[in-house]
Amino acid sequence: GTSNGNIINNRKGSMTIEQCKFYENVASRGAVGSQSGTTLLINNSEFTDNDMTSLTTTYGMVYSNSADSVIENTLFRNNKVKSGGAVYATRSSSGTTGTLEINNCVIDSNSATLTGGAIFAGRTPTTIKDSLFTNNKAVSTDSVKGQGGAIYQTIDDVKSSMTIDNCIFINNTAD
């Protein structure tokens, strides 16, 4: 693991991660990161028992920054970060592009100590289909209230949107 980056980082071009397992990793910007102008496909993989909370600032098991990211048939379970327990997707500015698609995933028992127990979507057009969200939580700290037990979205320009279709949400909490 690393305290200032990703376990796997896609800085240029496209990357496909298929049938991979990520267990007990530590990295400030997720186990997998995809940067501006790249494409990322994660399929049939698992992210389990990764705990990034010992680091100062941590973002999702998948960190997508102004990238086009698709995550399918993947399990996220018992991961802990500061924002976006499973996935943290953002655009670095309103002038950049990037999208997030999540299809047929199980996102269970992840937590964030700030926002988005399962997913943080900041300024990123997001589509989530046929997925199950259970027991995810956004937990309050001494100074900040936990927000978005399952999903936390920020919208600050006309390019931002979110579509959620045929998903199930059970026992997700924000406190």
Short mmCIF file of N, CA and C in Angstrom, two decimals:
data_model
loop_
_atom_site.label_atom_id
_atom_site.label_comp_id
_atom_site.label_asym_id
_atom_site.label_seq_id
_atom_site.Cartn_x
_atom_site.Cartn_y
_atom_site.Cartn_z
N GLY A 1 0.81 -1.19 0.00
CA GLY A 1 0.00 0.00 0.00
C GLY A 1 0.85 1.24 0.00
N THR A 2 0.22 2.38 -0.17
CA THR A 2 0.91 3.64 -0.24
C THR A 2 0.11 4.73 0.46
N SER A 3 0.79 5.74 0.97
CA SER A 3 0.09 6.79 1.69
C SER A 3 -0.19 8.01 0.81
N ASN A 4 0.26 8.00 -0.42
CA ASN A 4 0.04 9.16 -1.27
C ASN A 4 -0.16 8.74 -2.72
N GLY A 5 -1.20 7.98 -2.99
CA GLY A 5 -1.44 7.56 -4.36
C GLY A 5 -2.37 6.38 -4.43
N ASN A 6 -2.15 5.52 -5.42
CA ASN A 6 -3.00 4.36 -5.67
C ASN A 6 -2.16 3.09 -5.69
N ILE A 7 -2.80 1.96 -5.51
CA ILE A 7 -2.13 0.68 -5.68
C ILE A 7 -1.87 0.47 -7.18
N ILE A 8 -2.89 0.73 -8.01
CA ILE A 8 -2.77 0.70 -9.47
C ILE A 8 -3.25 2.05 -9.98
N ASN A 9 -2.45 2.70 -10.83
CA ASN A 9 -2.80 4.04 -11.31
C ASN A 9 -2.80 4.08 -12.83
N ASN A 10 -3.94 4.50 -13.40
CA ASN A 10 -4.08 4.66 -14.84
C ASN A 10 -3.94 6.15 -15.16
N ARG A 11 -2.78 6.55 -15.65
CA ARG A 11 -2.53 7.96 -15.94
C ARG A 11 -2.76 8.33 -17.40
N LYS A 12 -2.70 7.33 -18.29
CA LYS A 12 -2.90 7.60 -19.72
C LYS A 12 -3.58 6.40 -20.38
N GLY A 13 -4.43 6.69 -21.37
CA GLY A 13 -5.03 5.61 -22.15
C GLY A 13 -6.16 4.91 -21.44
N SER A 14 -6.26 3.61 -21.67
CA SER A 14 -7.35 2.83 -21.09
C SER A 14 -6.78 1.67 -20.27
N MET A 15 -7.58 1.24 -19.29
CA MET A 15 -7.19 0.13 -18.43
C MET A 15 -8.42 -0.75 -18.18
N THR A 16 -8.22 -2.05 -18.25
CA THR A 16 -9.27 -3.02 -17.91
C THR A 16 -8.76 -3.88 -16.77
N ILE A 17 -9.58 -3.98 -15.72
CA ILE A 17 -9.27 -4.85 -14.58
C ILE A 17 -10.38 -5.88 -14.52
N GLU A 18 -10.02 -7.15 -14.70
CA GLU A 18 -11.00 -8.22 -14.81
C GLU A 18 -10.64 -9.33 -13.83
N GLN A 19 -11.62 -9.79 -13.05
CA GLN A 19 -11.46 -10.90 -12.12
C GLN A 19 -10.27 -10.71 -11.17
N CYS A 20 -10.16 -9.51 -10.60
CA CYS A 20 -9.10 -9.23 -9.63
C CYS A 20 -9.68 -9.07 -8.24
N LYS A 21 -8.85 -9.32 -7.23
CA LYS A 21 -9.26 -9.19 -5.83
C LYS A 21 -8.30 -8.24 -5.13
N PHE A 22 -8.88 -7.29 -4.43
CA PHE A 22 -8.12 -6.31 -3.67
C PHE A 22 -8.50 -6.45 -2.20
N TYR A 23 -7.58 -6.97 -1.39
CA TYR A 23 -7.82 -7.21 0.03
C TYR A 23 -6.77 -6.48 0.87
N GLU A 24 -7.22 -5.84 1.93
CA GLU A 24 -6.36 -5.27 2.96
C GLU A 24 -5.27 -4.34 2.42
N ASN A 25 -5.64 -3.48 1.49
CA ASN A 25 -4.70 -2.50 0.94
C ASN A 25 -4.86 -1.16 1.65
N VAL A 26 -3.82 -0.31 1.56
CA VAL A 26 -3.86 1.04 2.10
C VAL A 26 -3.28 1.98 1.05
N ALA A 27 -4.07 2.97 0.65
CA ALA A 27 -3.62 3.99 -0.30
C ALA A 27 -4.55 5.19 -0.19
N SER A 28 -4.02 6.38 -0.26
CA SER A 28 -4.83 7.57 -0.02
C SER A 28 -5.85 7.84 -1.13
N ARG A 29 -5.56 7.45 -2.35
CA ARG A 29 -6.48 7.69 -3.45
C ARG A 29 -6.92 6.37 -4.08
N GLY A 30 -7.33 5.45 -3.23
CA GLY A 30 -7.94 4.21 -3.67
C GLY A 30 -6.98 3.12 -4.09
N ALA A 31 -7.53 1.91 -4.16
CA ALA A 31 -6.74 0.79 -4.66
C ALA A 31 -6.49 0.95 -6.16
N VAL A 32 -7.49 1.49 -6.87
CA VAL A 32 -7.37 1.74 -8.31
C VAL A 32 -7.68 3.19 -8.57
N GLY A 33 -6.80 3.87 -9.30
CA GLY A 33 -7.02 5.27 -9.66
C GLY A 33 -6.98 5.45 -11.16
N SER A 34 -7.87 6.32 -11.66
CA SER A 34 -7.87 6.63 -13.09
C SER A 34 -7.93 8.14 -13.23
N GLN A 35 -7.00 8.69 -13.99
CA GLN A 35 -6.80 10.14 -14.05
C GLN A 35 -7.42 10.77 -15.30
N SER A 36 -7.34 12.06 -15.38
CA SER A 36 -7.96 12.88 -16.42
C SER A 36 -7.71 12.34 -17.83
N GLY A 37 -8.82 12.19 -18.57
CA GLY A 37 -8.75 11.78 -19.96
C GLY A 37 -8.57 10.29 -20.19
N THR A 38 -8.62 9.48 -19.14
CA THR A 38 -8.43 8.03 -19.29
C THR A 38 -9.77 7.31 -19.25
N THR A 39 -9.74 6.03 -19.61
CA THR A 39 -10.92 5.18 -19.46
C THR A 39 -10.54 3.99 -18.59
N LEU A 40 -11.50 3.58 -17.76
CA LEU A 40 -11.28 2.48 -16.83
C LEU A 40 -12.48 1.55 -16.87
N LEU A 41 -12.24 0.25 -17.01
CA LEU A 41 -13.27 -0.76 -16.89
C LEU A 41 -12.85 -1.75 -15.82
N ILE A 42 -13.70 -1.91 -14.81
CA ILE A 42 -13.50 -2.92 -13.77
C ILE A 42 -14.67 -3.88 -13.88
N ASN A 43 -14.37 -5.17 -14.04
CA ASN A 43 -15.42 -6.16 -14.21
C ASN A 43 -15.12 -7.41 -13.37
N ASN A 44 -16.17 -7.91 -12.71
CA ASN A 44 -16.09 -9.18 -12.01
C ASN A 44 -14.92 -9.23 -11.04
N SER A 45 -14.81 -8.20 -10.21
CA SER A 45 -13.71 -8.09 -9.26
C SER A 45 -14.23 -7.90 -7.84
N GLU A 46 -13.33 -7.91 -6.85
CA GLU A 46 -13.70 -7.75 -5.45
C GLU A 46 -12.76 -6.78 -4.75
N PHE A 47 -13.35 -5.90 -3.94
CA PHE A 47 -12.61 -4.99 -3.08
C PHE A 47 -13.14 -5.24 -1.67
N THR A 48 -12.33 -5.88 -0.82
CA THR A 48 -12.80 -6.32 0.49
C THR A 48 -11.77 -6.01 1.57
N ASP A 49 -12.26 -5.50 2.71
CA ASP A 49 -11.46 -5.29 3.92
C ASP A 49 -10.26 -4.36 3.70
N ASN A 50 -10.43 -3.36 2.89
CA ASN A 50 -9.39 -2.33 2.73
C ASN A 50 -9.72 -1.20 3.70
N ASP A 51 -8.76 -0.80 4.51
CA ASP A 51 -8.98 0.24 5.52
C ASP A 51 -7.97 1.36 5.31
N MET A 52 -8.46 2.48 4.82
CA MET A 52 -7.60 3.63 4.51
C MET A 52 -7.70 4.73 5.57
N THR A 53 -8.41 4.49 6.65
CA THR A 53 -8.71 5.55 7.61
C THR A 53 -7.50 6.02 8.42
N SER A 54 -6.40 5.28 8.40
CA SER A 54 -5.21 5.72 9.14
C SER A 54 -4.50 6.88 8.44
N LEU A 55 -4.82 7.10 7.17
CA LEU A 55 -4.19 8.18 6.41
C LEU A 55 -4.99 9.48 6.57
N THR A 56 -4.35 10.61 6.33
CA THR A 56 -4.99 11.91 6.55
C THR A 56 -6.20 12.12 5.66
N THR A 57 -6.07 11.91 4.36
CA THR A 57 -7.16 12.10 3.41
C THR A 57 -7.23 10.87 2.53
N THR A 58 -8.42 10.23 2.46
CA THR A 58 -8.55 9.03 1.66
C THR A 58 -9.85 9.06 0.86
N TYR A 59 -9.78 8.51 -0.35
CA TYR A 59 -10.91 8.55 -1.28
C TYR A 59 -11.13 7.19 -1.90
N GLY A 60 -12.29 6.56 -1.66
CA GLY A 60 -12.77 5.38 -2.36
C GLY A 60 -11.78 4.28 -2.69
N MET A 61 -12.30 3.08 -2.89
CA MET A 61 -11.47 1.97 -3.39
C MET A 61 -11.12 2.21 -4.85
N VAL A 62 -12.08 2.81 -5.58
CA VAL A 62 -11.83 3.25 -6.94
C VAL A 62 -11.88 4.77 -6.91
N TYR A 63 -10.80 5.41 -7.35
CA TYR A 63 -10.70 6.87 -7.38
C TYR A 63 -10.65 7.28 -8.85
N SER A 64 -11.71 7.96 -9.29
CA SER A 64 -11.82 8.37 -10.69
C SER A 64 -11.84 9.89 -10.75
N ASN A 65 -10.79 10.49 -11.32
CA ASN A 65 -10.67 11.94 -11.39
C ASN A 65 -10.70 12.39 -12.85
N SER A 66 -11.84 12.91 -13.30
CA SER A 66 -12.02 13.36 -14.68
C SER A 66 -11.76 12.24 -15.68
N ALA A 67 -12.14 11.03 -15.31
CA ALA A 67 -11.97 9.84 -16.16
C ALA A 67 -13.35 9.26 -16.48
N ASP A 68 -13.41 8.46 -17.53
CA ASP A 68 -14.62 7.70 -17.84
C ASP A 68 -14.45 6.32 -17.24
N SER A 69 -15.22 6.04 -16.19
CA SER A 69 -15.06 4.79 -15.45
C SER A 69 -16.34 3.97 -15.48
N VAL A 70 -16.21 2.68 -15.76
CA VAL A 70 -17.32 1.73 -15.75
C VAL A 70 -16.94 0.59 -14.80
N ILE A 71 -17.85 0.31 -13.86
CA ILE A 71 -17.62 -0.76 -12.89
C ILE A 71 -18.82 -1.71 -12.99
N GLU A 72 -18.55 -2.98 -13.28
CA GLU A 72 -19.61 -3.95 -13.50
C GLU A 72 -19.35 -5.24 -12.74
N ASN A 73 -20.44 -5.86 -12.25
CA ASN A 73 -20.37 -7.19 -11.65
C ASN A 73 -19.28 -7.29 -10.59
N THR A 74 -19.19 -6.27 -9.77
CA THR A 74 -18.10 -6.17 -8.80
C THR A 74 -18.65 -6.04 -7.38
N LEU A 75 -17.93 -6.63 -6.43
CA LEU A 75 -18.29 -6.59 -5.02
C LEU A 75 -17.37 -5.62 -4.28
N PHE A 76 -17.98 -4.72 -3.50
CA PHE A 76 -17.25 -3.85 -2.57
C PHE A 76 -17.80 -4.18 -1.18
N ARG A 77 -16.95 -4.69 -0.29
CA ARG A 77 -17.44 -5.07 1.04
C ARG A 77 -16.43 -4.70 2.12
N ASN A 78 -16.94 -4.03 3.15
CA ASN A 78 -16.19 -3.72 4.36
C ASN A 78 -14.93 -2.90 4.09
N ASN A 79 -15.07 -1.88 3.27
CA ASN A 79 -13.98 -0.94 3.01
C ASN A 79 -14.21 0.33 3.79
N LYS A 80 -13.13 0.98 4.26
CA LYS A 80 -13.24 2.16 5.11
C LYS A 80 -12.33 3.26 4.60
N VAL A 81 -12.93 4.44 4.36
CA VAL A 81 -12.19 5.62 3.89
C VAL A 81 -12.80 6.87 4.52
N LYS A 82 -12.31 8.03 4.08
CA LYS A 82 -12.89 9.30 4.56
C LYS A 82 -14.06 9.74 3.69
N SER A 83 -13.99 9.55 2.35
CA SER A 83 -15.08 9.90 1.44
C SER A 83 -15.19 8.86 0.34
N GLY A 84 -16.43 8.37 0.11
CA GLY A 84 -16.67 7.40 -0.95
C GLY A 84 -16.16 6.01 -0.60
N GLY A 85 -16.87 5.29 0.28
CA GLY A 85 -16.40 3.99 0.77
C GLY A 85 -16.01 3.00 -0.31
N ALA A 86 -16.76 2.96 -1.41
CA ALA A 86 -16.43 2.06 -2.53
C ALA A 86 -15.83 2.85 -3.69
N VAL A 87 -16.50 3.93 -4.09
CA VAL A 87 -16.09 4.68 -5.28
C VAL A 87 -16.12 6.18 -4.99
N TYR A 88 -15.05 6.86 -5.38
CA TYR A 88 -14.97 8.31 -5.32
C TYR A 88 -14.73 8.80 -6.74
N ALA A 89 -15.70 9.51 -7.32
CA ALA A 89 -15.57 10.02 -8.69
C ALA A 89 -15.79 11.52 -8.68
N THR A 90 -14.90 12.24 -9.34
CA THR A 90 -15.02 13.69 -9.41
C THR A 90 -14.41 14.18 -10.72
N ARG A 91 -14.75 15.40 -11.07
CA ARG A 91 -14.06 16.08 -12.17
C ARG A 91 -13.24 17.18 -11.53
N SER A 92 -12.01 17.34 -11.95
CA SER A 92 -11.11 18.30 -11.32
C SER A 92 -11.56 19.74 -11.52
N SER A 93 -12.33 20.00 -12.59
CA SER A 93 -12.91 21.34 -12.80
C SER A 93 -14.09 21.20 -13.75
N SER A 94 -14.89 22.23 -13.87
CA SER A 94 -16.04 22.16 -14.77
C SER A 94 -15.61 22.09 -16.22
N GLY A 95 -14.36 22.38 -16.52
CA GLY A 95 -13.85 22.31 -17.88
C GLY A 95 -13.37 20.93 -18.30
N THR A 96 -13.33 19.98 -17.35
CA THR A 96 -12.88 18.64 -17.68
C THR A 96 -14.08 17.71 -17.88
N THR A 97 -13.83 16.55 -18.46
CA THR A 97 -14.90 15.56 -18.65
C THR A 97 -14.68 14.40 -17.71
N GLY A 98 -15.56 13.46 -17.76
CA GLY A 98 -15.47 12.27 -16.92
C GLY A 98 -16.86 11.79 -16.56
N THR A 99 -17.07 10.48 -16.60
CA THR A 99 -18.35 9.89 -16.27
C THR A 99 -18.13 8.67 -15.39
N LEU A 100 -19.19 8.27 -14.70
CA LEU A 100 -19.15 7.07 -13.87
C LEU A 100 -20.38 6.23 -14.16
N GLU A 101 -20.16 4.93 -14.44
CA GLU A 101 -21.25 3.97 -14.60
C GLU A 101 -20.99 2.80 -13.66
N ILE A 102 -22.03 2.43 -12.91
CA ILE A 102 -21.95 1.27 -12.01
C ILE A 102 -23.12 0.36 -12.38
N ASN A 103 -22.80 -0.88 -12.76
CA ASN A 103 -23.81 -1.82 -13.21
C ASN A 103 -23.68 -3.16 -12.50
N ASN A 104 -24.79 -3.63 -11.93
CA ASN A 104 -24.86 -4.97 -11.36
C ASN A 104 -23.78 -5.22 -10.31
N CYS A 105 -23.63 -4.29 -9.39
CA CYS A 105 -22.64 -4.40 -8.32
C CYS A 105 -23.31 -4.63 -6.97
N VAL A 106 -22.59 -5.24 -6.05
CA VAL A 106 -23.00 -5.36 -4.66
C VAL A 106 -22.06 -4.49 -3.85
N ILE A 107 -22.65 -3.53 -3.13
CA ILE A 107 -21.87 -2.58 -2.34
C ILE A 107 -22.38 -2.69 -0.90
N ASP A 108 -21.61 -3.37 -0.06
CA ASP A 108 -22.08 -3.79 1.26
C ASP A 108 -21.09 -3.46 2.37
N SER A 109 -21.60 -2.84 3.42
CA SER A 109 -20.87 -2.62 4.67
C SER A 109 -19.60 -1.80 4.49
N ASN A 110 -19.65 -0.79 3.63
CA ASN A 110 -18.55 0.15 3.47
C ASN A 110 -18.84 1.38 4.32
N SER A 111 -17.79 2.13 4.68
CA SER A 111 -18.02 3.32 5.49
C SER A 111 -17.08 4.45 5.10
N ALA A 112 -17.59 5.65 5.32
CA ALA A 112 -16.81 6.87 5.13
C ALA A 112 -16.99 7.72 6.38
N THR A 113 -15.92 8.35 6.82
CA THR A 113 -16.02 9.19 8.02
C THR A 113 -16.49 10.59 7.68
N LEU A 114 -16.77 10.87 6.42
CA LEU A 114 -17.31 12.18 6.03
C LEU A 114 -18.52 12.03 5.12
N THR A 115 -18.30 11.73 3.85
CA THR A 115 -19.38 11.74 2.88
C THR A 115 -19.36 10.49 2.00
N GLY A 116 -20.55 10.00 1.68
CA GLY A 116 -20.67 8.88 0.75
C GLY A 116 -20.20 7.57 1.30
N GLY A 117 -21.02 6.92 2.14
CA GLY A 117 -20.64 5.62 2.70
C GLY A 117 -20.29 4.61 1.63
N ALA A 118 -20.98 4.66 0.48
CA ALA A 118 -20.68 3.76 -0.64
C ALA A 118 -20.08 4.53 -1.81
N ILE A 119 -20.73 5.63 -2.22
CA ILE A 119 -20.29 6.37 -3.41
C ILE A 119 -20.28 7.87 -3.14
N PHE A 120 -19.21 8.52 -3.58
CA PHE A 120 -19.12 9.97 -3.64
C PHE A 120 -19.03 10.33 -5.11
N ALA A 121 -19.99 11.13 -5.60
CA ALA A 121 -19.98 11.58 -7.00
C ALA A 121 -19.96 13.10 -7.00
N GLY A 122 -18.83 13.68 -7.34
CA GLY A 122 -18.67 15.13 -7.35
C GLY A 122 -18.55 15.65 -8.76
N ARG A 123 -19.52 16.41 -9.19
CA ARG A 123 -19.51 17.04 -10.52
C ARG A 123 -19.35 16.02 -11.65
N THR A 124 -19.75 14.79 -11.42
CA THR A 124 -19.55 13.72 -12.40
C THR A 124 -20.89 13.14 -12.83
N PRO A 125 -21.21 13.18 -14.13
CA PRO A 125 -22.42 12.49 -14.60
C PRO A 125 -22.33 11.01 -14.23
N THR A 126 -23.34 10.52 -13.49
CA THR A 126 -23.28 9.19 -12.91
C THR A 126 -24.54 8.41 -13.25
N THR A 127 -24.36 7.14 -13.64
CA THR A 127 -25.48 6.22 -13.86
C THR A 127 -25.22 4.96 -13.05
N ILE A 128 -26.22 4.59 -12.24
CA ILE A 128 -26.12 3.39 -11.41
C ILE A 128 -27.32 2.51 -11.72
N LYS A 129 -27.06 1.26 -12.14
CA LYS A 129 -28.14 0.34 -12.53
C LYS A 129 -27.98 -1.02 -11.86
N ASP A 130 -29.13 -1.62 -11.53
CA ASP A 130 -29.19 -3.02 -11.11
C ASP A 130 -28.19 -3.36 -10.01
N SER A 131 -28.04 -2.49 -9.03
CA SER A 131 -27.06 -2.70 -7.97
C SER A 131 -27.72 -2.74 -6.60
N LEU A 132 -27.06 -3.39 -5.66
CA LEU A 132 -27.55 -3.56 -4.30
C LEU A 132 -26.64 -2.80 -3.34
N PHE A 133 -27.24 -1.93 -2.52
CA PHE A 133 -26.53 -1.15 -1.51
C PHE A 133 -27.06 -1.57 -0.14
N THR A 134 -26.23 -2.21 0.69
CA THR A 134 -26.66 -2.62 2.02
C THR A 134 -25.63 -2.25 3.08
N ASN A 135 -26.13 -1.77 4.20
CA ASN A 135 -25.33 -1.54 5.41
C ASN A 135 -24.14 -0.60 5.23
N ASN A 136 -24.22 0.32 4.30
CA ASN A 136 -23.17 1.32 4.13
C ASN A 136 -23.46 2.49 5.06
N LYS A 137 -22.40 3.21 5.47
CA LYS A 137 -22.66 4.32 6.38
C LYS A 137 -21.65 5.46 6.22
N ALA A 138 -22.19 6.65 6.41
CA ALA A 138 -21.37 7.86 6.51
C ALA A 138 -21.42 8.26 7.98
N VAL A 139 -20.26 8.29 8.61
CA VAL A 139 -20.17 8.47 10.05
C VAL A 139 -19.69 9.88 10.39
N SER A 140 -20.31 10.47 11.39
CA SER A 140 -19.91 11.80 11.85
C SER A 140 -18.57 11.76 12.56
N THR A 141 -17.83 12.86 12.43
CA THR A 141 -16.62 13.06 13.22
C THR A 141 -16.94 14.13 14.24
N ASP A 142 -15.96 14.54 15.00
CA ASP A 142 -16.19 15.58 16.00
C ASP A 142 -16.67 16.88 15.38
N SER A 143 -16.22 17.19 14.17
CA SER A 143 -16.54 18.49 13.57
C SER A 143 -17.46 18.43 12.35
N VAL A 144 -17.67 17.24 11.77
CA VAL A 144 -18.45 17.14 10.54
C VAL A 144 -19.50 16.03 10.67
N LYS A 145 -20.72 16.34 10.27
CA LYS A 145 -21.81 15.37 10.26
C LYS A 145 -21.67 14.45 9.06
N GLY A 146 -21.81 13.13 9.24
CA GLY A 146 -21.76 12.18 8.13
C GLY A 146 -22.92 12.41 7.18
N GLN A 147 -22.66 12.41 5.86
CA GLN A 147 -23.70 12.69 4.88
C GLN A 147 -23.66 11.65 3.76
N GLY A 148 -24.85 11.21 3.32
CA GLY A 148 -24.94 10.26 2.21
C GLY A 148 -24.54 8.86 2.62
N GLY A 149 -25.35 8.19 3.43
CA GLY A 149 -25.02 6.84 3.87
C GLY A 149 -24.71 5.90 2.73
N ALA A 150 -25.47 5.98 1.65
CA ALA A 150 -25.19 5.17 0.46
C ALA A 150 -24.50 6.02 -0.60
N ILE A 151 -25.09 7.16 -0.96
CA ILE A 151 -24.56 7.99 -2.06
C ILE A 151 -24.55 9.45 -1.64
N TYR A 152 -23.46 10.12 -1.94
CA TYR A 152 -23.36 11.57 -1.75
C TYR A 152 -22.99 12.17 -3.11
N GLN A 153 -23.81 13.11 -3.57
CA GLN A 153 -23.55 13.75 -4.85
C GLN A 153 -23.45 15.26 -4.68
N THR A 154 -22.46 15.85 -5.34
CA THR A 154 -22.37 17.30 -5.42
C THR A 154 -22.59 17.72 -6.86
N ILE A 155 -23.38 18.73 -7.04
CA ILE A 155 -23.64 19.25 -8.38
C ILE A 155 -23.35 20.74 -8.34
N ASP A 156 -22.42 21.18 -9.20
CA ASP A 156 -22.14 22.61 -9.22
C ASP A 156 -22.11 23.19 -10.63
N ASP A 157 -22.51 22.39 -11.61
CA ASP A 157 -22.63 22.93 -12.96
C ASP A 157 -23.63 22.10 -13.75
N VAL A 158 -23.98 22.55 -14.94
CA VAL A 158 -25.03 21.90 -15.72
C VAL A 158 -24.62 20.54 -16.27
N LYS A 159 -23.35 20.20 -16.24
CA LYS A 159 -22.90 18.90 -16.74
C LYS A 159 -23.15 17.77 -15.74
N SER A 160 -23.39 18.09 -14.49
CA SER A 160 -23.56 17.08 -13.45
C SER A 160 -24.97 16.49 -13.50
N SER A 161 -25.06 15.18 -13.33
CA SER A 161 -26.36 14.50 -13.28
C SER A 161 -26.18 13.14 -12.64
N MET A 162 -27.31 12.56 -12.19
CA MET A 162 -27.27 11.21 -11.65
C MET A 162 -28.55 10.49 -12.02
N THR A 163 -28.41 9.25 -12.51
CA THR A 163 -29.53 8.38 -12.79
C THR A 163 -29.33 7.10 -11.99
N ILE A 164 -30.37 6.73 -11.23
CA ILE A 164 -30.34 5.48 -10.46
C ILE A 164 -31.52 4.65 -10.94
N ASP A 165 -31.25 3.43 -11.44
CA ASP A 165 -32.29 2.62 -12.06
C ASP A 165 -32.23 1.18 -11.53
N ASN A 166 -33.36 0.71 -11.01
CA ASN A 166 -33.52 -0.68 -10.59
C ASN A 166 -32.48 -1.11 -9.55
N CYS A 167 -32.26 -0.26 -8.57
CA CYS A 167 -31.32 -0.55 -7.48
C CYS A 167 -32.10 -0.82 -6.20
N ILE A 168 -31.48 -1.52 -5.27
CA ILE A 168 -32.07 -1.79 -3.96
C ILE A 168 -31.17 -1.19 -2.89
N PHE A 169 -31.78 -0.46 -1.95
CA PHE A 169 -31.07 0.16 -0.83
C PHE A 169 -31.65 -0.40 0.47
N ILE A 170 -30.80 -1.02 1.30
CA ILE A 170 -31.25 -1.61 2.56
C ILE A 170 -30.28 -1.21 3.67
N ASN A 171 -30.81 -0.59 4.72
CA ASN A 171 -30.08 -0.33 5.96
C ASN A 171 -28.79 0.49 5.78
N ASN A 172 -28.82 1.48 4.92
CA ASN A 172 -27.71 2.43 4.79
C ASN A 172 -27.99 3.59 5.74
N THR A 173 -26.94 4.14 6.39
CA THR A 173 -27.16 5.17 7.39
C THR A 173 -26.16 6.31 7.26
N ALA A 174 -26.62 7.48 7.71
CA ALA A 174 -25.75 8.64 7.86
C ALA A 174 -26.03 9.21 9.24
N ASP A 175 -24.99 9.44 10.01
CA ASP A 175 -25.22 10.02 11.35
C ASP A 175 -24.25 11.12 11.67
#
